[in-house]
Coordinates of N, CA and C in Angstrom, one line a residue:
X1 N -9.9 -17.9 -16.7 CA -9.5 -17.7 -15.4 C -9.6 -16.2 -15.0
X2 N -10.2 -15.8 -14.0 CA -10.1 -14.7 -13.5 C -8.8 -13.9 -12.6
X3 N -9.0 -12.7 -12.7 CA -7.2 -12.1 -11.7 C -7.2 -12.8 -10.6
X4 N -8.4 -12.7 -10.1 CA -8.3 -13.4 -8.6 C -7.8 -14.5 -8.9
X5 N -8.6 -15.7 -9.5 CA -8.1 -17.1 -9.2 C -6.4 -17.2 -9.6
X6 N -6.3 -16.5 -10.6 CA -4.9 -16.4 -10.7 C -3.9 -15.9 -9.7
X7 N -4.4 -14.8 -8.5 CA -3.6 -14.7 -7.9 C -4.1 -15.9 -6.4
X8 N -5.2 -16.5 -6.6 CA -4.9 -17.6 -5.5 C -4.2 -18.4 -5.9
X9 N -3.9 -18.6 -7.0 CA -2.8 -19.8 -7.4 C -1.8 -19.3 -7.5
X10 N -0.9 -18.1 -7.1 CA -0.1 -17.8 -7.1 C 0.0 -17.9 -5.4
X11 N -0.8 -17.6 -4.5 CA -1.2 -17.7 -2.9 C -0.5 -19.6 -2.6
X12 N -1.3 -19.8 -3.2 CA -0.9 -21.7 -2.6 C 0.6 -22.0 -3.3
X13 N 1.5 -21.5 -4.2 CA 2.9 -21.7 -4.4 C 3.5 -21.4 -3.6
X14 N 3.0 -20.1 -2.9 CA 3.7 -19.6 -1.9 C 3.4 -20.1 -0.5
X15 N 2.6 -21.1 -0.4 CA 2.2 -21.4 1.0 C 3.3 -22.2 1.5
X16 N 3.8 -22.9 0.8 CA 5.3 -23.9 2.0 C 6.0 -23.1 1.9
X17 N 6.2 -22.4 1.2 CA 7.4 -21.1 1.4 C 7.2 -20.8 3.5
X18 N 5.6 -20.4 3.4 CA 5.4 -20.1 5.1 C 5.9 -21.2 6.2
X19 N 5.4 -21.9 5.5 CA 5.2 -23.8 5.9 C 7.2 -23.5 7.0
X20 N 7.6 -23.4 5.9 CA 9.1 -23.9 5.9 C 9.4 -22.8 6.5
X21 N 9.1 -21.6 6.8 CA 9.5 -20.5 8.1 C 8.9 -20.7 9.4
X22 N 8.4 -21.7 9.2 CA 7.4 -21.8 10.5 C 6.2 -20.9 10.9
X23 N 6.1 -20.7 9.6 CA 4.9 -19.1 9.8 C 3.9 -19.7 8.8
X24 N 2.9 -20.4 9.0 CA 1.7 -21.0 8.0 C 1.0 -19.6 7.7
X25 N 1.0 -19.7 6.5 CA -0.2 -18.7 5.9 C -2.0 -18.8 6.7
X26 N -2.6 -18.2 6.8 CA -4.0 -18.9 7.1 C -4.9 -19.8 6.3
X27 N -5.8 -20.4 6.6 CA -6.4 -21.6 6.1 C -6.9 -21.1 4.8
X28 N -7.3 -19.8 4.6 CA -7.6 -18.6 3.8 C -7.5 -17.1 4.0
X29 N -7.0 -16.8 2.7 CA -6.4 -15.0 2.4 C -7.2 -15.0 1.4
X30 N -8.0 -13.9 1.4 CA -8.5 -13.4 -0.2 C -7.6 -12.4 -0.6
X31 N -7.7 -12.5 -1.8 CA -7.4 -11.8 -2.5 C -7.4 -11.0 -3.9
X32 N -7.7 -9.4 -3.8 CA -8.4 -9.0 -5.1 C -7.9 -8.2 -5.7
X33 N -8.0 -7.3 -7.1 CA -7.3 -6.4 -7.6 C -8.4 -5.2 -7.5
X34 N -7.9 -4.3 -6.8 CA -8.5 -3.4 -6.1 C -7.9 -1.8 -5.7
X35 N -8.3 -0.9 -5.5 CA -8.0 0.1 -4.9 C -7.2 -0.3 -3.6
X36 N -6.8 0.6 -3.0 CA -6.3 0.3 -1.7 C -6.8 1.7 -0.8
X37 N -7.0 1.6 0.2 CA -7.8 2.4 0.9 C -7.4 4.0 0.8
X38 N -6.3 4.5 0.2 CA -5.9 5.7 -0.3 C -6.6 5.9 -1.5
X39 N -7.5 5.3 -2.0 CA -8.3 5.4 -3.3 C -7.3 5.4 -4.1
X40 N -8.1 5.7 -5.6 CA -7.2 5.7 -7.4 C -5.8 6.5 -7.4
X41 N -5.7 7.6 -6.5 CA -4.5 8.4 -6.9 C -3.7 8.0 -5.8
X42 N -3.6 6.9 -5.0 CA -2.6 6.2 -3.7 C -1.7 5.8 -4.6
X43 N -0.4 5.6 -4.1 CA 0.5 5.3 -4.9 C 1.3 3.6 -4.7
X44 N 0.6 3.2 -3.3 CA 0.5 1.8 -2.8 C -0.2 0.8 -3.8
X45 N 1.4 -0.2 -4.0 CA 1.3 -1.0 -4.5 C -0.5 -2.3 -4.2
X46 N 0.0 -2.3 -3.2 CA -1.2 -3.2 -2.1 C -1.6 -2.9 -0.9
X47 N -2.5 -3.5 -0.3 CA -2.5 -3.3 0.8 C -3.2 -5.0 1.8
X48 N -2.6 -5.2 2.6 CA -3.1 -6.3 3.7 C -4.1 -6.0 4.8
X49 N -5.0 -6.3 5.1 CA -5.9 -6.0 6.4 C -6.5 -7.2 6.9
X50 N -6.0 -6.5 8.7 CA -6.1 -8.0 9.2 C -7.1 -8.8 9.2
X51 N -6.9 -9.6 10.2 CA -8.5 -10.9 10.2 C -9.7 -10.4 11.3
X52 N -9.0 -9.5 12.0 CA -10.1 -8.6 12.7 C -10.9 -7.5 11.3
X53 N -10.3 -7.0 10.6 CA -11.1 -6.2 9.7 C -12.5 -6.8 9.1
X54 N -12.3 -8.2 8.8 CA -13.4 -8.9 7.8 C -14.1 -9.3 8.9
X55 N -15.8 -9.4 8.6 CA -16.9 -10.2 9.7 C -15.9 -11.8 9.8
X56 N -15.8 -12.2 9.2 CA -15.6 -13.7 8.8 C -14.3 -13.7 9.1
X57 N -13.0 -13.4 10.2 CA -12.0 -13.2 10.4 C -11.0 -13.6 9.3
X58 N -11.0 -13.1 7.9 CA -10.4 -14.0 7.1 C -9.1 -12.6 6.4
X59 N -7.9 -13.0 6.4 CA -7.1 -11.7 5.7 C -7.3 -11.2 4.5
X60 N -7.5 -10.2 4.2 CA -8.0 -9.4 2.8 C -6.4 -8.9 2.2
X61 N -6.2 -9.0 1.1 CA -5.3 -8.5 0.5 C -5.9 -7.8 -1.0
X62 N -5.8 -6.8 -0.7 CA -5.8 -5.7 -2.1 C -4.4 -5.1 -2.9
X63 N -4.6 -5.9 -4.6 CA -3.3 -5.3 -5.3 C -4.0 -4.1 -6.3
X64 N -3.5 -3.7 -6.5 CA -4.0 -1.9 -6.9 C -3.9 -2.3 -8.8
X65 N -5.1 -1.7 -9.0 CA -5.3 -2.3 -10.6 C -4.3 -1.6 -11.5
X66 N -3.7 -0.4 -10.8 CA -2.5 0.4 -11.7 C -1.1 -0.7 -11.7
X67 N -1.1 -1.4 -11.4 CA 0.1 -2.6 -11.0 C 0.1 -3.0 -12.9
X68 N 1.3 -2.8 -13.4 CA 1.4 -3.6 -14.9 C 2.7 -4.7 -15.1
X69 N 3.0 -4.9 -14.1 CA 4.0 -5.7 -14.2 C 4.6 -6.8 -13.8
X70 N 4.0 -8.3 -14.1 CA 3.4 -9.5 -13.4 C 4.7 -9.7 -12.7
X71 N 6.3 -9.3 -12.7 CA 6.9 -9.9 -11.2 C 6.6 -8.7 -10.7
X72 N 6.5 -7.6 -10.9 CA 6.1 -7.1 -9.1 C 5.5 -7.4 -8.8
X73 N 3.6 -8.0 -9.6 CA 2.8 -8.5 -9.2 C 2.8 -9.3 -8.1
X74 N 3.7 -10.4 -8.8 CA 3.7 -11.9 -7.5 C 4.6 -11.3 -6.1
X75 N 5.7 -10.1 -6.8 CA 6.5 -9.8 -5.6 C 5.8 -9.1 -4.7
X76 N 4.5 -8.4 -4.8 CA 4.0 -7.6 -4.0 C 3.1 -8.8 -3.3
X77 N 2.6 -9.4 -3.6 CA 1.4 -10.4 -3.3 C 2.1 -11.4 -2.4
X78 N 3.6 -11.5 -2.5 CA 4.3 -12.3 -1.3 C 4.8 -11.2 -0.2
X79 N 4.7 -10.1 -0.5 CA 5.2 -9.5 0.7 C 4.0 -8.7 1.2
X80 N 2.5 -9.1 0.7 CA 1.4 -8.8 1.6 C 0.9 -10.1 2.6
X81 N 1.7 -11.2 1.8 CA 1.3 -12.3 2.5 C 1.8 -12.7 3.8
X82 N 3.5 -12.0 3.5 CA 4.0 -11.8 5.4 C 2.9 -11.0 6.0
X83 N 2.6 -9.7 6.0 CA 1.9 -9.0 6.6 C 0.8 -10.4 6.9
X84 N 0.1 -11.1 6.2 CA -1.1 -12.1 6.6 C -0.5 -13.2 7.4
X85 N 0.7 -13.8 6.9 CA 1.2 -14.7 7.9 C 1.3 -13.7 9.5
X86 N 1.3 -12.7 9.6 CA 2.1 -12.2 10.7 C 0.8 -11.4 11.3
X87 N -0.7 -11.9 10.3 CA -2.0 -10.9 10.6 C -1.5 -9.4 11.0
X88 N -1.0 -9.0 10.3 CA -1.0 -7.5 9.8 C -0.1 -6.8 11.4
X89 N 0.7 -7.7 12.5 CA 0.8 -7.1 13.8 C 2.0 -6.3 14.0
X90 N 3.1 -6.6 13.1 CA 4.6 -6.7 13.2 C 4.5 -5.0 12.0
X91 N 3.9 -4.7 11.3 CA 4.0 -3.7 10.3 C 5.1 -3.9 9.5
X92 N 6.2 -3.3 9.4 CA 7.1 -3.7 8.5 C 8.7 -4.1 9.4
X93 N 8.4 -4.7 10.7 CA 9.6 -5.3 12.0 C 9.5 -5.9 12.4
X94 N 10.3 -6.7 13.2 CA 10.4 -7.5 13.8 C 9.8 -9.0 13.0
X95 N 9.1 -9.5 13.1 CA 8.1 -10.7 12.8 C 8.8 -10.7 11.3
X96 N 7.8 -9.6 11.0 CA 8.0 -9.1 9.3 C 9.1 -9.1 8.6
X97 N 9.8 -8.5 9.3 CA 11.5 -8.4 8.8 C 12.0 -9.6 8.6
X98 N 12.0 -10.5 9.7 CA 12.5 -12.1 9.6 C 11.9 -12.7 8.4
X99 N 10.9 -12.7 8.4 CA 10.4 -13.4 7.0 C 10.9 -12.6 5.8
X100 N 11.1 -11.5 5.6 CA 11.3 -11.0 4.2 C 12.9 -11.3 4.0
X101 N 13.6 -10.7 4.8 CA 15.0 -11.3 5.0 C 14.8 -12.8 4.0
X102 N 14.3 -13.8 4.8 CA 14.4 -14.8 4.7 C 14.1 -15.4 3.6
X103 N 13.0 -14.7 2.9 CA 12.1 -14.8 1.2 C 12.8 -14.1 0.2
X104 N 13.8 -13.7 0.6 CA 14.9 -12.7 -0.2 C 14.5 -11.1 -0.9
X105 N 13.8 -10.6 0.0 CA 13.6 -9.4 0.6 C 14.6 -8.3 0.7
X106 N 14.6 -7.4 0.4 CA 16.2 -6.4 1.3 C 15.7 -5.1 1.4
X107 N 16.1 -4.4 2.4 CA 15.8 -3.3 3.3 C 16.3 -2.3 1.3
X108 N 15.0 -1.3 1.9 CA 13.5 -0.8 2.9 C 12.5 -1.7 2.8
X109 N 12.3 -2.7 3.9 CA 11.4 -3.5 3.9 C 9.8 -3.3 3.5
X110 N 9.7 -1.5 3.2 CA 8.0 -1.2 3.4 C 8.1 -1.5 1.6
X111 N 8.9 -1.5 0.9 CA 8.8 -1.5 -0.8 C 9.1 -2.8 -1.2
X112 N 8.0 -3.6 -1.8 CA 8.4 -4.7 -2.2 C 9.3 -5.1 -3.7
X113 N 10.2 -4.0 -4.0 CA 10.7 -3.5 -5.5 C 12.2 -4.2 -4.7
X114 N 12.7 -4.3 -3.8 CA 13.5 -4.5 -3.3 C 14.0 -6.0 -2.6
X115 N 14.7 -6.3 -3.9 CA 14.8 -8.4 -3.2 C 16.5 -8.5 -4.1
X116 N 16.3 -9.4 -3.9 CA 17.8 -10.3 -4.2 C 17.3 -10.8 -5.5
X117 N 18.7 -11.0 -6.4 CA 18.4 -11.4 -7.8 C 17.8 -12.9 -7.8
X118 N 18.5 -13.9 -6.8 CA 17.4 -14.8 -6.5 C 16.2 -15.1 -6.4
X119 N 15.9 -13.8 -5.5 CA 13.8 -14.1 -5.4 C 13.4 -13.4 -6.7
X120 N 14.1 -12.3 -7.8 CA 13.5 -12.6 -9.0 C 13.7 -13.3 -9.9
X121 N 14.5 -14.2 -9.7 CA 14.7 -15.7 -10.8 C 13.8 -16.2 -10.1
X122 N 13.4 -16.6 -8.8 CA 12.4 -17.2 -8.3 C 10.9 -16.9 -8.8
X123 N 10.9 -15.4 -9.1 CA 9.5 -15.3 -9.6 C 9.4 -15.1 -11.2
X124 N 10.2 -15.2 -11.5 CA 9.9 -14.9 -13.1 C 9.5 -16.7 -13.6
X125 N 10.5 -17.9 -12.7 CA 9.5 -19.0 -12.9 C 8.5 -19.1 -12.4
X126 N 8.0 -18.5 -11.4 CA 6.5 -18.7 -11.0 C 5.7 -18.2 -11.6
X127 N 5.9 -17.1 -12.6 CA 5.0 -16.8 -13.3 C 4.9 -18.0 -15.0
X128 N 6.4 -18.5 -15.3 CA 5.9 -19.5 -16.2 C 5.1 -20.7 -15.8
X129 N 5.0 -20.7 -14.1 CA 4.3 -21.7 -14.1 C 2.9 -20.9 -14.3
X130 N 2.7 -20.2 -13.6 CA 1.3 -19.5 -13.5 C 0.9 -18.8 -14.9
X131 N 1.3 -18.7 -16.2 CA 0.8 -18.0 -17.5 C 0.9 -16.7 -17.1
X132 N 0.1 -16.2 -18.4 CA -0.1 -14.8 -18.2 C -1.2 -14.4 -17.3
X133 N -1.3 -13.0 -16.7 CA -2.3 -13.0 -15.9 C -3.0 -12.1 -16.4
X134 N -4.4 -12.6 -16.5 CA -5.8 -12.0 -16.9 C -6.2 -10.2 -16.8
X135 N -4.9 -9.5 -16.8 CA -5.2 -8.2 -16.2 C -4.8 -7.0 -17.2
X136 N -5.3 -6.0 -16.8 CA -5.3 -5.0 -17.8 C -4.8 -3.6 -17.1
X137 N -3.9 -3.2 -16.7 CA -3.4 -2.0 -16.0 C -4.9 -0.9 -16.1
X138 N -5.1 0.0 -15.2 CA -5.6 0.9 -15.3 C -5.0 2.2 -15.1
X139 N -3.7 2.5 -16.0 CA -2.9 3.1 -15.4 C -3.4 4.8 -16.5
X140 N -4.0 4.7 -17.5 CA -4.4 5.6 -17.8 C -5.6 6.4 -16.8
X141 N -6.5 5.5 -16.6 CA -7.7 6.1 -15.6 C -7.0 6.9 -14.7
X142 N -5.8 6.5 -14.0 CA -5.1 7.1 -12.9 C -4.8 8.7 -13.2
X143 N -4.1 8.8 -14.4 CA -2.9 9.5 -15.1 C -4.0 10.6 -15.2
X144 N -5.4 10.4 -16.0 CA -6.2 11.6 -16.1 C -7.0 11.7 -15.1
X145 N -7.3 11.0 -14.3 CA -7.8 11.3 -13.4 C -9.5 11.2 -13.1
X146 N -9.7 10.3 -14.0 CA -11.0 9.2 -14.6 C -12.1 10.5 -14.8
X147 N -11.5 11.5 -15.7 CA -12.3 12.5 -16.2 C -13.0 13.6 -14.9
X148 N -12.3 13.7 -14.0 CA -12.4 14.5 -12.8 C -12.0 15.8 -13.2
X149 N -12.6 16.9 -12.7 CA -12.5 17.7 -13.6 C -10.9 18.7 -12.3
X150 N -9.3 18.9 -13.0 CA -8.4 19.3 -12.4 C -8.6 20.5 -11.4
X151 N -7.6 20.2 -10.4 CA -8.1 21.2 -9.2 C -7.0 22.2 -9.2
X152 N -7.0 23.8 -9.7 CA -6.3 24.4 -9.6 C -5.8 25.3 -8.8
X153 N -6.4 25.2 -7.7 CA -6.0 26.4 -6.3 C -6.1 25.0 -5.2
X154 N -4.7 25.1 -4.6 CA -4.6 23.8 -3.6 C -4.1 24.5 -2.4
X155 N -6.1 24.5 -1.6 CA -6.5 25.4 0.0 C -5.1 24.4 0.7
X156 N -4.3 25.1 1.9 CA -3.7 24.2 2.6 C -4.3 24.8 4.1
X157 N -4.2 23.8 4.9 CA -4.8 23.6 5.8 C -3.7 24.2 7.2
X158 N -4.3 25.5 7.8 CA -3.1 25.7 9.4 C -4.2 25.2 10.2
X159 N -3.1 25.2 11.0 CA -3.6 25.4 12.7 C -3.1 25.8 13.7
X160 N -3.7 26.1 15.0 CA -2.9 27.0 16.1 C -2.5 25.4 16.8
X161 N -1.5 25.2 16.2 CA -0.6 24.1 17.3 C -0.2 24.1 18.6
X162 N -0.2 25.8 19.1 CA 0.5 26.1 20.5 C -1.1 26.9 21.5
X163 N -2.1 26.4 20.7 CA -3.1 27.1 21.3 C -4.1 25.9 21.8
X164 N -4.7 25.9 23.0 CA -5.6 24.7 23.2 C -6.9 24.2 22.4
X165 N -7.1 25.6 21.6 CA -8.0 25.5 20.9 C -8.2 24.3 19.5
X166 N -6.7 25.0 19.6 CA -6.2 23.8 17.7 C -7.5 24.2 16.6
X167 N -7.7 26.0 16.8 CA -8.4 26.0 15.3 C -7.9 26.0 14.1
X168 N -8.5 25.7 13.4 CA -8.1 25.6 12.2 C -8.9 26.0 10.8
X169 N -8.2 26.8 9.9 CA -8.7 27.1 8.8 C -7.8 27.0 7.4
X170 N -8.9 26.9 6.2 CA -8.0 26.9 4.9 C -7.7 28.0 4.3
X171 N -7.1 28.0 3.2 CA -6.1 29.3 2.7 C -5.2 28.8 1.8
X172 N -4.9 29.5 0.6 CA -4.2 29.3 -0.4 C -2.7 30.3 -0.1
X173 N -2.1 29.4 -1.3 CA -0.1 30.1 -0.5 C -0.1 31.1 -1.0
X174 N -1.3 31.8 -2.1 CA -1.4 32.9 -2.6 C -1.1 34.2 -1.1
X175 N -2.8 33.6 -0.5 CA -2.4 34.9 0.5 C -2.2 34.5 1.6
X176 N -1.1 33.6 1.7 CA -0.2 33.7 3.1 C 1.1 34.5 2.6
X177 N 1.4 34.8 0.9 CA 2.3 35.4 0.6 C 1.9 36.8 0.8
X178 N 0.5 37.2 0.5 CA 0.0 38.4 0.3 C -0.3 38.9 1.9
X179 N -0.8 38.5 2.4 CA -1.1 39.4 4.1 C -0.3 38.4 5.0
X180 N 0.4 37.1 4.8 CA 0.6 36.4 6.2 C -0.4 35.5 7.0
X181 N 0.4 34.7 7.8 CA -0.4 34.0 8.4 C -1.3 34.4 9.6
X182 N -2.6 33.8 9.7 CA -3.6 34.5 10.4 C -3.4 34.2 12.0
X183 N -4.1 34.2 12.9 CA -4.0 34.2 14.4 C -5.5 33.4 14.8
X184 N -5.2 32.3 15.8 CA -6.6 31.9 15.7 C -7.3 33.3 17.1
X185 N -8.6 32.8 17.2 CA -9.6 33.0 17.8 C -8.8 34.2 19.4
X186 N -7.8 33.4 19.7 CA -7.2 33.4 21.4 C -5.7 34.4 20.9
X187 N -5.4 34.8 19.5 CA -4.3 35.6 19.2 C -3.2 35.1 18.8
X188 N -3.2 33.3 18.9 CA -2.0 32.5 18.8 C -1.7 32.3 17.5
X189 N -0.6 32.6 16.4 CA 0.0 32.0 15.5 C -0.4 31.2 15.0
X190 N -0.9 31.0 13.8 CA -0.8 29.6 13.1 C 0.1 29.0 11.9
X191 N -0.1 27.7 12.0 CA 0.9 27.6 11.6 C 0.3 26.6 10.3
X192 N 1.2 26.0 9.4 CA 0.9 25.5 7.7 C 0.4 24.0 8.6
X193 N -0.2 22.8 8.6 CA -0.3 21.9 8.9 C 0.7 20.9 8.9
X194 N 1.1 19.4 9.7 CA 2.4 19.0 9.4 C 1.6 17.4 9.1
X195 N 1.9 17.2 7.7 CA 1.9 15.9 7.8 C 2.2 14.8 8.3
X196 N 0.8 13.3 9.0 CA 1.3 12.7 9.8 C 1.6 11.3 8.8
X197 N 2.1 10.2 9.4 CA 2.4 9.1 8.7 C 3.7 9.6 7.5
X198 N 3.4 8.8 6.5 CA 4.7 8.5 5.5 C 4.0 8.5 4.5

């Protein structure tokens, strides 16, 4: 048996689970062990993408091959599957929430490490029903860095936020310690960059 078929058979245990929320799974979800679109060094368990993403309108779920631990395994792969019952719309509210609540889930709903001692007696038998699963962590490849050779000067990125221009250039914290931060083009300030998202 391959990871996949194993985690479709882990997909159809869980499908009356949806059945019985009133939320049907789709007629088909693939699902692979894969990167997740943050590449090797993402620290995402999985990732769900909707039925608009695939030609074939079908939901894609990717579990990250660094995963070694077959109940987070299933626990992540049911909490990509709301995101598929809910085609990826709800993000981690409303829709989403209801169901995870309900699958014994508990806030912070974006981490699937977080459930009631019930949904892991729930999955520790689903895995006796399911065996062991065919998989091999790749958690060293991660750790060195799949022989990439280490980056020791980390350029950070400003910009003139208060200028219409929004130029921007890189620079190390070395010499923003040593001369200061630079001025774009128009004289305006710049500033360190501000990370967007989570």
């Amino acid at each position: 048996m391959t990871r996949e078929e194993w985690l479709q058979r882990a997909v159809e245990i869980y499908r009356p689970w949806f059945l019985d929320l009133g939320k049907p799974l789709p007629e088909v979800v693939r699902v692979s062990i894969g990167f997740t679109s943050g590449g090797m060094r993402s620290k995402a368990r999985a990732e769900c993408w909707n039925s608009v993403s695939s030609t074939d309108g079908t939901n894609e779920i990717f579990i990250s091959p660094t995963q070694d631990d077959p109940v987070q395994i299933v626990a992540t792969l049911l909490h990509e599957l709301i995101h598929a019952a809910d085609d990826c719309k709800s993000g981690h509210k409303g829709e989403f929430m209801k169901m995870a609540k309900a699958l014994g889930f508990l806030a912070k709903f974006t981490d699937s490490a977080n459930r009631t001692e019930e949904l892991n007696e729930t999955l520790s038998q689903i895995l006796k029903t399911l065996g062991p699963m065919p998989h091999s962590p790749l958690v060293a490849l991660v750790a060195e860095g799949a022989g990439k050779k280490k980056q020791t000067t980390r350029m950070l990125k400003l910009v003139a936020y208060d200028c219409p221009c929004e130029y921007s250039v890189r620079t190390t914290r070395q010499k923003l310690e040593d001369i200061g931060f630079p001025l774009c083009p128009h004289g305006v300030a710049m500033k360190e960059e501000t990370p967007q998202g989570n």
